[in-house]
PDB file of N, CA and C in Angstrom:
ATOM      1  N   MET A  26      89.234-145.522  49.168  1.00 57.00           N
ATOM      2  CA  MET A  26      89.037-144.088  48.951  1.00 57.00           C
ATOM      3  C   MET A  26      87.641-143.929  48.248  1.00 57.00           C
ATOM      4  N   SER A  27      86.927-142.997  48.641  1.00 72.00           N
ATOM      5  CA  SER A  27      85.593-142.761  48.120  1.00 72.00           C
ATOM      6  C   SER A  27      85.648-141.864  46.854  1.00 72.00           C
ATOM      7  N   ASP A  28      84.703-142.130  45.938  1.00 89.00           N
ATOM      8  CA  ASP A  28      84.557-141.310  44.763  1.00 89.00           C
ATOM      9  C   ASP A  28      83.699-140.062  45.044  1.00 89.00           C
ATOM     10  N   ARG A  29      83.130-140.052  46.206  1.00 95.00           N
ATOM     11  CA  ARG A  29      82.239-138.941  46.583  1.00 95.00           C
ATOM     12  C   ARG A  29      83.036-137.752  47.063  1.00 95.00           C
ATOM     13  N   PRO A  30      82.557-136.546  46.825  1.00 97.00           N
ATOM     14  CA  PRO A  30      83.286-135.388  47.358  1.00 97.00           C
ATOM     15  C   PRO A  30      83.298-135.382  48.898  1.00 97.00           C
ATOM     16  N   THR A  31      84.314-134.801  49.479  1.00 98.00           N
ATOM     17  CA  THR A  31      84.426-134.730  50.925  1.00 98.00           C
ATOM     18  C   THR A  31      83.876-133.429  51.383  1.00 98.00           C
ATOM     19  N   LEU A  32      82.923-133.502  52.356  1.00 98.00           N
ATOM     20  CA  LEU A  32      82.241-132.341  52.928  1.00 98.00           C
ATOM     21  C   LEU A  32      82.495-132.251  54.426  1.00 98.00           C
ATOM     22  N   LEU A  33      83.102-131.136  54.841  1.00 98.00           N
ATOM     23  CA  LEU A  33      83.240-130.781  56.269  1.00 98.00           C
ATOM     24  C   LEU A  33      81.969-130.130  56.727  1.00 98.00           C
ATOM     25  N   VAL A  34      81.330-130.628  57.779  1.00 98.00           N
ATOM     26  CA  VAL A  34      80.136-130.019  58.362  1.00 98.00           C
ATOM     27  C   VAL A  34      80.561-129.504  59.726  1.00 98.00           C
ATOM     28  N   THR A  35      80.476-128.179  59.934  1.00 97.00           N
ATOM     29  CA  THR A  35      81.017-127.593  61.144  1.00 97.00           C
ATOM     30  C   THR A  35      80.134-127.693  62.377  1.00 97.00           C
ATOM     31  N   ARG A  36      78.882-127.955  62.227  1.00 96.00           N
ATOM     32  CA  ARG A  36      77.989-128.048  63.369  1.00 96.00           C
ATOM     33  C   ARG A  36      77.034-129.256  63.209  1.00 96.00           C
ATOM     34  N   THR A  37      76.436-129.664  64.289  1.00 95.00           N
ATOM     35  CA  THR A  37      75.429-130.733  64.194  1.00 95.00           C
ATOM     36  C   THR A  37      74.174-130.168  63.601  1.00 95.00           C
ATOM     37  N   LEU A  38      73.655-130.922  62.593  1.00 92.00           N
ATOM     38  CA  LEU A  38      72.472-130.443  61.890  1.00 92.00           C
ATOM     39  C   LEU A  38      71.344-131.410  62.121  1.00 92.00           C
ATOM     40  N   PRO A  39      70.144-131.088  61.728  1.00 91.00           N
ATOM     41  CA  PRO A  39      68.979-132.025  61.949  1.00 91.00           C
ATOM     42  C   PRO A  39      69.334-133.409  61.360  1.00 91.00           C
ATOM     43  N   THR A  40      68.780-134.412  62.030  1.00 94.00           N
ATOM     44  CA  THR A  40      69.073-135.828  61.666  1.00 94.00           C
ATOM     45  C   THR A  40      68.878-136.133  60.209  1.00 94.00           C
ATOM     46  N   LEU A  41      67.746-135.699  59.650  1.00 94.00           N
ATOM     47  CA  LEU A  41      67.446-135.956  58.232  1.00 94.00           C
ATOM     48  C   LEU A  41      68.465-135.281  57.307  1.00 94.00           C
ATOM     49  N   VAL A  42      68.885-134.111  57.691  1.00 91.00           N
ATOM     50  CA  VAL A  42      69.908-133.376  56.889  1.00 91.00           C
ATOM     51  C   VAL A  42      71.237-134.145  56.916  1.00 91.00           C
ATOM     52  N   GLU A  43      71.641-134.566  58.072  1.00 95.00           N
ATOM     53  CA  GLU A  43      72.899-135.310  58.188  1.00 95.00           C
ATOM     54  C   GLU A  43      72.805-136.649  57.478  1.00 95.00           C
ATOM     55  N   ALA A  44      71.654-137.289  57.509  1.00 96.00           N
ATOM     56  CA  ALA A  44      71.479-138.562  56.795  1.00 96.00           C
ATOM     57  C   ALA A  44      71.652-138.373  55.307  1.00 96.00           C
ATOM     58  N   ARG A  45      71.097-137.326  54.812  1.00 96.00           N
ATOM     59  CA  ARG A  45      71.214-137.048  53.338  1.00 96.00           C
ATOM     60  C   ARG A  45      72.679-136.708  53.028  1.00 96.00           C
ATOM     61  N   ILE A  46      73.290-135.938  53.867  1.00 96.00           N
ATOM     62  CA  ILE A  46      74.724-135.617  53.632  1.00 96.00           C
ATOM     63  C   ILE A  46      75.592-136.845  53.588  1.00 96.00           C
ATOM     64  N   THR A  47      75.392-137.791  54.480  1.00 97.00           N
ATOM     65  CA  THR A  47      76.218-138.966  54.520  1.00 97.00           C
ATOM     66  C   THR A  47      75.917-139.916  53.387  1.00 97.00           C
ATOM     67  N   THR A  48      74.773-139.790  52.752  1.00 96.00           N
ATOM     68  CA  THR A  48      74.457-140.563  51.561  1.00 96.00           C
ATOM     69  C   THR A  48      75.180-139.970  50.323  1.00 96.00           C
ATOM     70  N   ASP A  49      75.264-138.696  50.238  1.00 96.00           N
ATOM     71  CA  ASP A  49      75.785-138.041  49.026  1.00 96.00           C
ATOM     72  C   ASP A  49      77.286-137.663  49.123  1.00 96.00           C
ATOM     73  N   TYR A  50      77.801-137.573  50.292  1.00 97.00           N
ATOM     74  CA  TYR A  50      79.218-137.085  50.477  1.00 97.00           C
ATOM     75  C   TYR A  50      79.977-138.006  51.386  1.00 97.00           C
ATOM     76  N   ASP A  51      81.308-137.906  51.291  1.00 98.00           N
ATOM     77  CA  ASP A  51      82.181-138.467  52.313  1.00 98.00           C
ATOM     78  C   ASP A  51      82.210-137.369  53.409  1.00 98.00           C
ATOM     79  N   ALA A  52      81.315-137.545  54.361  1.00 97.00           N
ATOM     80  CA  ALA A  52      81.007-136.476  55.322  1.00 97.00           C
ATOM     81  C   ALA A  52      81.915-136.529  56.567  1.00 97.00           C
ATOM     82  N   ARG A  53      82.370-135.349  56.991  1.00 97.00           N
ATOM     83  CA  ARG A  53      83.081-135.195  58.272  1.00 97.00           C
ATOM     84  C   ARG A  53      82.178-134.422  59.147  1.00 97.00           C
ATOM     85  N   LEU A  54      81.380-135.105  59.976  1.00 98.00           N
ATOM     86  CA  LEU A  54      80.377-134.480  60.774  1.00 98.00           C
ATOM     87  C   LEU A  54      80.956-134.021  62.127  1.00 98.00           C
ATOM     88  N   ASN A  55      80.335-133.079  62.752  1.00 96.00           N
ATOM     89  CA  ASN A  55      80.784-132.565  64.042  1.00 96.00           C
ATOM     90  C   ASN A  55      79.767-133.119  65.096  1.00 96.00           C
ATOM     91  N   SER A  56      79.946-134.358  65.473  1.00 92.00           N
ATOM     92  CA  SER A  56      78.976-135.016  66.367  1.00 92.00           C
ATOM     93  C   SER A  56      78.979-134.391  67.792  1.00 92.00           C
ATOM     94  N   ASP A  57      80.025-133.720  68.140  1.00 95.00           N
ATOM     95  CA  ASP A  57      80.039-133.048  69.456  1.00 95.00           C
ATOM     96  C   ASP A  57      79.425-131.659  69.413  1.00 95.00           C
ATOM     97  N   ASP A  58      79.187-131.168  68.232  1.00 96.00           N
ATOM     98  CA  ASP A  58      78.633-129.822  68.037  1.00 96.00           C
ATOM     99  C   ASP A  58      79.480-128.737  68.671  1.00 96.00           C
ATOM    100  N   ALA A  59      80.722-128.968  68.740  1.00 94.00           N
ATOM    101  CA  ALA A  59      81.675-127.965  69.315  1.00 94.00           C
ATOM    102  C   ALA A  59      81.932-126.905  68.279  1.00 94.00           C
ATOM    103  N   GLN A  60      81.959-125.644  68.687  1.00 95.00           N
ATOM    104  CA  GLN A  60      82.249-124.576  67.763  1.00 95.00           C
ATOM    105  C   GLN A  60      83.753-124.604  67.443  1.00 95.00           C
ATOM    106  N   TYR A  61      84.070-124.600  66.144  1.00 96.00           N
ATOM    107  CA  TYR A  61      85.452-124.643  65.728  1.00 96.00           C
ATOM    108  C   TYR A  61      86.050-123.212  65.685  1.00 96.00           C
ATOM    109  N   ASP A  62      87.223-123.107  66.269  1.00 96.00           N
ATOM    110  CA  ASP A  62      87.930-121.827  66.202  1.00 96.00           C
ATOM    111  C   ASP A  62      88.662-121.763  64.803  1.00 96.00           C
ATOM    112  N   ASP A  63      89.334-120.673  64.605  1.00 97.00           N
ATOM    113  CA  ASP A  63      90.028-120.503  63.221  1.00 97.00           C
ATOM    114  C   ASP A  63      90.964-121.614  62.908  1.00 97.00           C
ATOM    115  N   ASP A  64      91.797-122.021  63.901  1.00 97.00           N
ATOM    116  CA  ASP A  64      92.813-123.056  63.636  1.00 97.00           C
ATOM    117  C   ASP A  64      92.084-124.414  63.349  1.00 97.00           C
ATOM    118  N   ALA A  65      91.044-124.722  64.060  1.00 96.00           N
ATOM    119  CA  ALA A  65      90.301-125.976  63.826  1.00 96.00           C
ATOM    120  C   ALA A  65      89.634-125.965  62.452  1.00 96.00           C
ATOM    121  N   LEU A  66      89.103-124.820  62.078  1.00 96.00           N
ATOM    122  CA  LEU A  66      88.436-124.727  60.741  1.00 96.00           C
ATOM    123  C   LEU A  66      89.439-125.071  59.641  1.00 96.00           C
ATOM    124  N   VAL A  67      90.625-124.469  59.755  1.00 98.00           N
ATOM    125  CA  VAL A  67      91.667-124.739  58.770  1.00 98.00           C
ATOM    126  C   VAL A  67      92.103-126.166  58.816  1.00 98.00           C
ATOM    127  N   ALA A  68      92.454-126.678  59.979  1.00 98.00           N
ATOM    128  CA  ALA A  68      92.962-128.044  60.157  1.00 98.00           C
ATOM    129  C   ALA A  68      91.953-129.109  59.659  1.00 98.00           C
ATOM    130  N   ARG A  69      90.695-128.927  60.051  1.00 98.00           N
ATOM    131  CA  ARG A  69      89.689-129.936  59.706  1.00 98.00           C
ATOM    132  C   ARG A  69      89.280-129.872  58.255  1.00 98.00           C
ATOM    133  N   SER A  70      89.620-128.785  57.554  1.00 98.00           N
ATOM    134  CA  SER A  70      89.251-128.691  56.166  1.00 98.00           C
ATOM    135  C   SER A  70      90.282-129.301  55.207  1.00 98.00           C
ATOM    136  N   VAL A  71      91.351-129.796  55.734  1.00 98.00           N
ATOM    137  CA  VAL A  71      92.377-130.402  54.888  1.00 98.00           C
ATOM    138  C   VAL A  71      91.745-131.619  54.203  1.00 98.00           C
ATOM    139  N   GLY A  72      91.795-131.643  52.877  1.00 98.00           N
ATOM    140  CA  GLY A  72      91.253-132.705  52.081  1.00 98.00           C
ATOM    141  C   GLY A  72      89.779-132.586  51.740  1.00 98.00           C
ATOM    142  N   ALA A  73      89.123-131.584  52.316  1.00 98.00           N
ATOM    143  CA  ALA A  73      87.722-131.381  52.050  1.00 98.00           C
ATOM    144  C   ALA A  73      87.561-130.595  50.738  1.00 98.00           C
ATOM    145  N   ASN A  74      86.503-130.949  50.010  1.00 98.00           N
ATOM    146  CA  ASN A  74      86.156-130.272  48.782  1.00 98.00           C
ATOM    147  C   ASN A  74      85.239-129.057  49.019  1.00 98.00           C
ATOM    148  N   ALA A  75      84.474-129.166  50.110  1.00 99.00           N
ATOM    149  CA  ALA A  75      83.526-128.123  50.483  1.00 99.00           C
ATOM    150  C   ALA A  75      83.298-128.118  51.988  1.00 99.00           C
ATOM    151  N   ILE A  76      82.766-127.008  52.426  1.00 98.00           N
ATOM    152  CA  ILE A  76      82.466-126.817  53.900  1.00 98.00           C
ATOM    153  C   ILE A  76      81.012-126.370  53.953  1.00 98.00           C
ATOM    154  N   LEU A  77      80.290-127.098  54.856  1.00 97.00           N
ATOM    155  CA  LEU A  77      78.907-126.681  55.209  1.00 97.00           C
ATOM    156  C   LEU A  77      78.991-126.109  56.605  1.00 97.00           C
ATOM    157  N   THR A  78      78.702-124.845  56.766  1.00 96.00           N
ATOM    158  CA  THR A  78      78.858-124.194  58.031  1.00 96.00           C
ATOM    159  C   THR A  78      77.573-123.486  58.489  1.00 96.00           C
ATOM    160  N   CYS A  79      77.617-122.919  59.653  1.00 92.00           N
ATOM    161  CA  CYS A  79      76.516-122.173  60.174  1.00 92.00           C
ATOM    162  C   CYS A  79      77.074-120.774  60.533  1.00 92.00           C
ATOM    163  N   SER A  80      76.244-119.902  61.001  1.00 91.00           N
ATOM    164  CA  SER A  80      76.678-118.515  61.306  1.00 91.00           C
ATOM    165  C   SER A  80      77.576-118.418  62.484  1.00 91.00           C
ATOM    166  N   THR A  81      77.769-119.528  63.209  1.00 92.00           N
ATOM    167  CA  THR A  81      78.635-119.483  64.385  1.00 92.00           C
ATOM    168  C   THR A  81      80.084-119.515  64.076  1.00 92.00           C
ATOM    169  N   GLU A  82      80.498-120.052  62.923  1.00 95.00           N
ATOM    170  CA  GLU A  82      81.866-120.010  62.496  1.00 95.00           C
ATOM    171  C   GLU A  82      82.124-118.825  61.610  1.00 95.00           C
ATOM    172  N   LYS A  83      83.202-118.138  61.853  1.00 96.00           N
ATOM    173  CA  LYS A  83      83.523-116.921  61.112  1.00 96.00           C
ATOM    174  C   LYS A  83      84.686-117.289  60.116  1.00 96.00           C
ATOM    175  N   PHE A  84      84.353-117.093  58.850  1.00 98.00           N
ATOM    176  CA  PHE A  84      85.328-117.302  57.786  1.00 98.00           C
ATOM    177  C   PHE A  84      85.886-115.929  57.372  1.00 98.00           C
ATOM    178  N   SER A  85      86.827-115.441  58.188  1.00 98.00           N
ATOM    179  CA  SER A  85      87.494-114.162  57.938  1.00 98.00           C
ATOM    180  C   SER A  85      88.471-114.314  56.803  1.00 98.00           C
ATOM    181  N   GLU A  86      89.007-113.185  56.366  1.00 98.00           N
ATOM    182  CA  GLU A  86      90.043-113.227  55.319  1.00 98.00           C
ATOM    183  C   GLU A  86      91.229-114.142  55.699  1.00 98.00           C
ATOM    184  N   PRO A  87      91.743-113.974  56.963  1.00 98.00           N
ATOM    185  CA  PRO A  87      92.921-114.862  57.293  1.00 98.00           C
ATOM    186  C   PRO A  87      92.546-116.352  57.294  1.00 98.00           C
ATOM    187  N   VAL A  88      91.359-116.723  57.679  1.00 98.00           N
ATOM    188  CA  VAL A  88      90.933-118.143  57.663  1.00 98.00           C
ATOM    189  C   VAL A  88      90.811-118.569  56.218  1.00 98.00           C
ATOM    190  N   ILE A  89      90.139-117.823  55.401  1.00 98.00           N
ATOM    191  CA  ILE A  89      89.967-118.220  53.999  1.00 98.00           C
ATOM    192  C   ILE A  89      91.317-118.334  53.276  1.00 98.00           C
ATOM    193  N   GLN A  90      92.219-117.453  53.564  1.00 98.00           N
ATOM    194  CA  GLN A  90      93.580-117.522  52.980  1.00 98.00           C
ATOM    195  C   GLN A  90      94.286-118.803  53.334  1.00 98.00           C
ATOM    196  N   GLN A  91      93.998-119.302  54.520  1.00 98.00           N
ATOM    197  CA  GLN A  91      94.703-120.549  54.970  1.00 98.00           C
ATOM    198  C   GLN A  91      93.986-121.832  54.597  1.00 98.00           C
ATOM    199  N   LEU A  92      92.818-121.760  54.045  1.00 99.00           N
ATOM    200  CA  LEU A  92      92.104-122.999  53.654  1.00 99.00           C
ATOM    201  C   LEU A  92      92.927-123.717  52.560  1.00 99.00           C
ATOM    202  N   PRO A  93      92.872-125.020  52.599  1.00 98.00           N
ATOM    203  CA  PRO A  93      93.638-125.753  51.591  1.00 98.00           C
ATOM    204  C   PRO A  93      93.036-125.564  50.199  1.00 98.00           C
ATOM    205  N   ASP A  94      93.810-125.760  49.151  1.00 98.00           N
ATOM    206  CA  ASP A  94      93.360-125.601  47.799  1.00 98.00           C
ATOM    207  C   ASP A  94      92.202-126.528  47.437  1.00 98.00           C
ATOM    208  N   SER A  95      92.013-127.601  48.208  1.00 98.00           N
ATOM    209  CA  SER A  95      90.995-128.568  47.896  1.00 98.00           C
ATOM    210  C   SER A  95      89.600-127.978  48.127  1.00 98.00           C
ATOM    211  N   VAL A  96      89.498-126.964  49.006  1.00 99.00           N
ATOM    212  CA  VAL A  96      88.213-126.355  49.310  1.00 99.00           C
ATOM    213  C   VAL A  96      87.744-125.476  48.145  1.00 99.00           C
ATOM    214  N   ARG A  97      86.662-125.817  47.468  1.00 98.00           N
ATOM    215  CA  ARG A  97      86.150-125.066  46.353  1.00 98.00           C
ATOM    216  C   ARG A  97      84.834-124.369  46.647  1.00 98.00           C
ATOM    217  N   ALA A  98      84.183-124.728  47.810  1.00 99.00           N
ATOM    218  CA  ALA A  98      82.913-124.095  48.120  1.00 99.00           C
ATOM    219  C   ALA A  98      82.692-124.019  49.621  1.00 99.00           C
ATOM    220  N   ILE A  99      82.015-122.978  50.063  1.00 98.00           N
ATOM    221  CA  ILE A  99      81.549-122.820  51.430  1.00 98.00           C
ATOM    222  C   ILE A  99      80.090-122.539  51.326  1.00 98.00           C
ATOM    223  N   ALA A 100      79.298-123.466  51.904  1.00 96.00           N
ATOM    224  CA  ALA A 100      77.875-123.300  51.951  1.00 96.00           C
ATOM    225  C   ALA A 100      77.454-123.035  53.401  1.00 96.00           C
ATOM    226  N   THR A 101      76.619-121.997  53.589  1.00 95.00           N
ATOM    227  CA  THR A 101      76.170-121.691  54.977  1.00 95.00           C
ATOM    228  C   THR A 101      74.734-122.114  55.132  1.00 95.00           C
ATOM    229  N   TYR A 102      74.479-122.784  56.244  1.00 91.00           N
ATOM    230  CA  TYR A 102      73.150-123.256  56.586  1.00 91.00           C
ATOM    231  C   TYR A 102      72.486-122.097  57.308  1.00 91.00           C
ATOM    232  N   SER A 103      72.247-121.016  56.528  1.00 87.00           N
ATOM    233  CA  SER A 103      71.648-119.819  57.084  1.00 87.00           C
ATOM    234  C   SER A 103      71.274-118.909  55.934  1.00 87.00           C
ATOM    235  N   VAL A 104      70.382-117.949  56.186  1.00 87.00           N
ATOM    236  CA  VAL A 104      70.009-116.936  55.192  1.00 87.00           C
ATOM    237  C   VAL A 104      71.214-115.937  55.094  1.00 87.00           C
ATOM    238  N   GLY A 105      71.682-115.502  56.210  1.00 88.00           N
ATOM    239  CA  GLY A 105      72.763-114.513  56.155  1.00 88.00           C
ATOM    240  C   GLY A 105      74.099-115.120  55.849  1.00 88.00           C
ATOM    241  N   TYR A 106      74.994-114.305  55.363  1.00 93.00           N
ATOM    242  CA  TYR A 106      76.366-114.810  55.013  1.00 93.00           C
ATOM    243  C   TYR A 106      77.389-113.781  55.482  1.00 93.00           C
ATOM    244  N   GLU A 107      77.031-112.879  56.413  1.00 94.00           N
ATOM    245  CA  GLU A 107      77.975-111.876  56.866  1.00 94.00           C
ATOM    246  C   GLU A 107      79.149-112.459  57.652  1.00 94.00           C
ATOM    247  N   HIS A 108      79.080-113.693  58.018  1.00 97.00           N
ATOM    248  CA  HIS A 108      80.179-114.393  58.722  1.00 97.00           C
ATOM    249  C   HIS A 108      81.220-114.965  57.772  1.00 97.00           C
ATOM    250  N   ILE A 109      81.050-114.689  56.493  1.00 98.00           N
ATOM    251  CA  ILE A 109      81.993-115.205  55.490  1.00 98.00           C
ATOM    252  C   ILE A 109      82.521-113.975  54.727  1.00 98.00           C
ATOM    253  N   ASP A 110      83.804-113.793  54.638  1.00 98.00           N
ATOM    254  CA  ASP A 110      84.405-112.715  53.897  1.00 98.00           C
ATOM    255  C   ASP A 110      84.307-113.017  52.379  1.00 98.00           C
ATOM    256  N   LEU A 111      83.345-112.415  51.761  1.00 98.00           N
ATOM    257  CA  LEU A 111      83.098-112.720  50.323  1.00 98.00           C
ATOM    258  C   LEU A 111      84.245-112.321  49.421  1.00 98.00           C
ATOM    259  N   ASP A 112      84.825-111.207  49.720  1.00 98.00           N
ATOM    260  CA  ASP A 112      85.984-110.762  48.866  1.00 98.00           C
ATOM    261  C   ASP A 112      87.137-111.747  48.986  1.00 98.00           C
ATOM    262  N   ALA A 113      87.393-112.223  50.150  1.00 99.00           N
ATOM    263  CA  ALA A 113      88.455-113.213  50.336  1.00 99.00           C
ATOM    264  C   ALA A 113      88.163-114.505  49.601  1.00 99.00           C
ATOM    265  N   ALA A 114      86.908-114.948  49.689  1.00 99.00           N
ATOM    266  CA  ALA A 114      86.489-116.148  49.037  1.00 99.00           C
ATOM    267  C   ALA A 114      86.603-115.953  47.508  1.00 99.00           C
ATOM    268  N   ARG A 115      86.131-114.842  47.052  1.00 98.00           N
ATOM    269  CA  ARG A 115      86.256-114.541  45.580  1.00 98.00           C
ATOM    270  C   ARG A 115      87.662-114.541  45.097  1.00 98.00           C
ATOM    271  N   ALA A 116      88.564-114.007  45.900  1.00 98.00           N
ATOM    272  CA  ALA A 116      89.981-113.979  45.554  1.00 98.00           C
ATOM    273  C   ALA A 116      90.606-115.370  45.389  1.00 98.00           C
ATOM    274  N   ARG A 117      89.995-116.286  46.145  1.00 98.00           N
ATOM    275  CA  ARG A 117      90.492-117.678  46.074  1.00 98.00           C
ATOM    276  C   ARG A 117      89.647-118.556  45.156  1.00 98.00           C
ATOM    277  N   ASP A 118      88.713-117.927  44.454  1.00 98.00           N
ATOM    278  CA  ASP A 118      87.778-118.689  43.594  1.00 98.00           C
ATOM    279  C   ASP A 118      86.993-119.760  44.317  1.00 98.00           C
ATOM    280  N   ILE A 119      86.607-119.403  45.572  1.00 99.00           N
ATOM    281  CA  ILE A 119      85.797-120.302  46.365  1.00 99.00           C
ATOM    282  C   ILE A 119      84.329-119.829  46.251  1.00 99.00           C
ATOM    283  N   ILE A 120      83.464-120.744  45.842  1.00 98.00           N
ATOM    284  CA  ILE A 120      82.027-120.397  45.736  1.00 98.00           C
ATOM    285  C   ILE A 120      81.426-120.368  47.122  1.00 98.00           C
ATOM    286  N   VAL A 121      80.596-119.347  47.337  1.00 98.00           N
ATOM    287  CA  VAL A 121      79.850-119.205  48.613  1.00 98.00           C
ATOM    288  C   VAL A 121      78.353-119.232  48.355  1.00 98.00           C
ATOM    289  N   THR A 122      77.657-120.105  49.073  1.00 96.00           N
ATOM    290  CA  THR A 122      76.214-120.214  48.907  1.00 96.00           C
ATOM    291  C   THR A 122      75.530-120.053  50.281  1.00 96.00           C
ATOM    292  N   ASN A 123      74.260-119.702  50.230  1.00 92.00           N
ATOM    293  CA  ASN A 123      73.435-119.585  51.468  1.00 92.00           C
ATOM    294  C   ASN A 123      72.064-120.212  51.114  1.00 92.00           C
ATOM    295  N   THR A 124      71.147-120.067  52.036  1.00 85.00           N
ATOM    296  CA  THR A 124      69.796-120.618  51.881  1.00 85.00           C
ATOM    297  C   THR A 124      68.822-119.445  51.889  1.00 85.00           C
ATOM    298  N   PRO A 125      68.708-118.677  50.802  1.00 81.00           N
ATOM    299  CA  PRO A 125      67.778-117.571  50.704  1.00 81.00           C
ATOM    300  C   PRO A 125      66.353-118.078  50.792  1.00 81.00           C
ATOM    301  N   ASP A 126      65.506-117.226  51.373  1.00 74.00           N
ATOM    302  CA  ASP A 126      64.082-117.509  51.486  1.00 74.00           C
ATOM    303  C   ASP A 126      63.715-118.703  52.382  1.00 74.00           C
ATOM    304  N   VAL A 127      64.726-119.291  53.108  1.00 63.00           N
ATOM    305  CA  VAL A 127      64.365-120.429  53.950  1.00 63.00           C
ATOM    306  C   VAL A 127      63.394-120.070  55.050  1.00 63.00           C
ATOM    307  N   LEU A 128      63.385-118.813  55.452  1.00 59.00           N
ATOM    308  CA  LEU A 128      62.442-118.360  56.501  1.00 59.00           C
ATOM    309  C   LEU A 128      61.287-117.565  56.028  1.00 59.00           C
ATOM    310  N   THR A 129      61.077-117.482  54.718  1.00 65.00           N
ATOM    311  CA  THR A 129      60.055-116.626  54.174  1.00 65.00           C
ATOM    312  C   THR A 129      58.690-116.959  54.649  1.00 65.00           C
ATOM    313  N   ASP A 130      58.382-118.212  54.765  1.00 60.00           N
ATOM    314  CA  ASP A 130      57.023-118.661  55.209  1.00 60.00           C
ATOM    315  C   ASP A 130      56.972-118.951  56.720  1.00 60.00           C
ATOM    316  N   ALA A 131      58.020-118.710  57.448  1.00 56.00           N
ATOM    317  CA  ALA A 131      58.004-119.020  58.861  1.00 56.00           C
ATOM    318  C   ALA A 131      57.199-118.032  59.636  1.00 56.00           C
TER     319      ALA A 131
END
């Protein structure tokens, strides 16, 4: 059993990003880059401490309500966070983060 936190990554990310993730976390990568539906998001998050997602996965209130208690954070690999129900996350004390200003100089 690893002492590192478990991170569910919902999409394939750039090689260097995934390399860093696997160094720092017990990572569950999505090597097929398949989009997870609601049931898959919930099922794959069992035992995860955090989820790193993209804007393609929708974390609606019903999905967030079904996430296991182990999930303490949802980080989105995007500037926007409209695909995550912030009120539902707040009600579960789940931290939500994004990547502000990532495109500022683009």
